[in-house]
XYZ file of C-alpha atoms in Angstrom:
177
model
C 112.361 91.231 103.687
C 113.764 92.687 106.928
C 112.103 96.033 106.247
C 108.778 94.352 105.456
C 109.039 92.279 108.639
C 109.774 95.411 110.682
C 106.907 97.351 109.097
C 104.498 94.469 109.684
C 105.407 94.532 113.376
C 105.209 98.303 113.629
C 102.164 99.103 111.495
C 100.041 95.982 111.883
C 100.760 94.930 115.454
C 102.102 98.067 117.132
C 104.933 96.121 118.806
C 108.356 95.858 117.206
C 111.862 94.460 117.686
C 114.076 97.495 118.283
C 117.460 95.841 117.856
C 117.500 94.218 114.395
C 121.293 94.078 113.941
C 122.918 91.245 111.994
C 123.525 89.203 115.167
C 119.787 89.196 115.879
C 118.704 88.133 112.382
C 119.179 84.854 110.593
C 117.631 82.916 107.745
C 116.460 79.360 108.472
C 116.552 76.324 106.164
C 113.186 77.300 104.628
C 114.619 80.746 103.783
C 112.495 82.473 106.446
C 113.760 85.428 108.424
C 114.184 84.588 112.105
C 114.447 87.289 114.747
C 116.473 86.617 117.894
C 116.857 88.361 121.256
C 113.651 90.214 122.035
C 115.275 92.069 124.932
C 114.638 95.452 123.299
C 111.086 95.821 121.999
C 108.714 98.773 122.007
C 104.999 99.323 121.744
C 103.321 102.020 119.672
C 99.814 103.129 120.669
C 97.282 101.741 118.188
C 96.034 105.135 116.877
C 99.640 106.180 116.244
C 100.264 103.233 113.909
C 97.762 104.692 111.413
C 99.313 108.163 111.681
C 102.807 106.693 111.235
C 101.572 104.849 108.140
C 100.134 108.088 106.753
C 103.433 109.818 107.530
C 105.419 107.225 105.545
C 103.073 107.668 102.580
C 103.230 111.475 102.832
C 107.029 111.284 103.070
C 107.279 109.205 99.924
C 104.786 111.308 98.016
C 106.712 114.447 98.930
C 103.650 115.793 100.761
C 105.496 117.816 103.390
C 102.368 119.625 104.567
C 100.642 116.249 105.113
C 103.721 115.063 106.983
C 103.569 118.129 109.222
C 99.876 117.449 109.911
C 100.796 113.852 110.793
C 103.371 115.144 113.299
C 100.652 117.221 114.936
C 98.258 114.222 115.012
C 101.008 112.158 116.644
C 101.412 114.949 119.258
C 105.015 115.445 118.155
C 104.080 119.118 117.770
C 101.479 121.306 119.483
C 98.407 122.424 117.535
C 99.633 126.036 117.628
C 103.101 125.395 116.122
C 104.376 127.972 113.624
C 103.381 125.835 110.631
C 104.331 128.308 107.848
C 107.967 128.679 108.974
C 108.385 125.041 109.921
C 106.904 124.003 106.571
C 109.557 126.054 104.720
C 112.374 124.382 106.689
C 110.979 120.898 106.138
C 110.393 121.513 102.430
C 114.041 122.571 102.086
C 115.241 119.353 103.735
C 113.063 117.192 101.512
C 113.890 119.137 98.381
C 117.599 118.742 99.089
C 117.354 115.047 99.772
C 115.061 114.504 96.761
C 112.849 111.978 98.478
C 109.795 111.770 96.286
C 107.780 108.927 94.850
C 106.877 109.055 91.192
C 103.243 108.238 90.575
C 102.051 107.214 87.148
C 98.585 105.938 86.296
C 97.834 105.488 90.009
C 100.438 102.742 90.440
C 103.637 102.985 92.423
C 106.363 103.116 89.831
C 109.735 104.190 91.196
C 111.578 106.300 93.726
C 113.896 109.044 92.543
C 117.491 108.285 93.284
C 118.244 110.085 96.506
C 121.450 111.883 97.380
C 121.217 111.277 101.097
C 120.797 108.185 103.205
C 118.066 107.812 105.806
C 120.686 108.490 108.478
C 121.625 111.833 106.899
C 117.992 112.907 106.505
C 117.409 111.996 110.153
C 120.357 114.172 111.148
C 118.898 117.149 109.217
C 115.493 116.598 110.788
C 117.009 116.381 114.254
C 118.458 119.873 113.823
C 114.924 121.156 113.138
C 113.605 119.228 116.150
C 115.789 121.361 118.419
C 114.406 124.660 117.072
C 110.719 123.787 117.303
C 108.687 122.379 120.210
C 108.885 118.760 119.089
C 108.022 116.207 121.729
C 109.204 112.893 120.344
C 108.090 109.752 122.175
C 110.699 107.161 123.107
C 109.298 104.675 120.601
C 110.056 107.054 117.720
C 113.772 107.119 118.529
C 113.702 103.311 118.575
C 111.909 103.212 115.200
C 114.550 105.489 113.678
C 117.367 103.447 115.194
C 115.927 100.161 113.901
C 115.458 101.543 110.379
C 119.013 102.895 110.278
C 120.361 99.487 111.358
C 118.208 97.648 108.792
C 119.293 100.019 106.046
C 122.944 99.479 106.966
C 122.567 95.701 106.737
C 120.737 95.905 103.406
C 123.199 98.359 101.830
C 126.056 95.958 102.581
C 124.305 93.289 100.518
C 122.938 95.658 97.861
C 124.589 99.091 97.549
C 121.590 100.388 95.579
C 119.111 99.445 98.335
C 116.664 102.252 99.130
C 114.849 101.905 102.451
C 112.196 104.398 101.373
C 111.516 102.458 98.188
C 111.282 99.248 100.193
C 108.906 100.727 102.775
C 106.574 102.723 100.535
C 104.539 99.947 98.855
C 103.854 98.248 102.168
C 102.889 101.497 103.913
C 100.714 102.571 100.982
C 98.900 99.220 100.996
C 98.387 99.404 104.756
C 97.174 103.020 104.621
C 94.426 102.253 102.119
C 93.269 99.027 103.784
C-alpha cells in the first residue's frame, strides 16, 4: 500500500513525500496509511508525470528502447545522444537484472524473479549516467531515494516483496487512462 500511495502522489498529483521511512509512516485504527512529516516533498512537472509513467511501463515490459526514448522526452538526455551504444549498455543491465513483465492474453500476469534489488539496479544505472550526458533533475534523485526506502521497509515485512511488481499494475493503469 505504501508503493501505491507513493505512486498516486507522484503520477496523479505530481507532488510526493520524499522521506517515507518507517518513522514517517503509520497505520491508523481504520487500517489506513498515514504519512507524517512533510518537511521533504518534491514537485514533478505535470508533463513529466506521464513520461515517468510510460518509463515505468517500458521498464516492466523490458522495452529498453522505449525507456531510452522516455529519458529523452524527460530531457534526461539530449536529442543527439549516441542511442545505439547507450542502448547496448542499458540492454545489458536489464538483461542481467532480468526485470521483465510476462504478458499473457493482454493481462498482467507475473514478474520474473529478479536477481537484483532496485538499489543494485540503480547503482548499475548510475555508472552509465556518468559516461553519457545525463542531466537528472533533483526530483528524480528524490524519487529513487523514496522507492529504495519503501522497498527496504516492505522487504522487512515480506522478503519476497518486489517493488517493480507492486508498481507495474498501477503505472500500467495510469498510462492507459
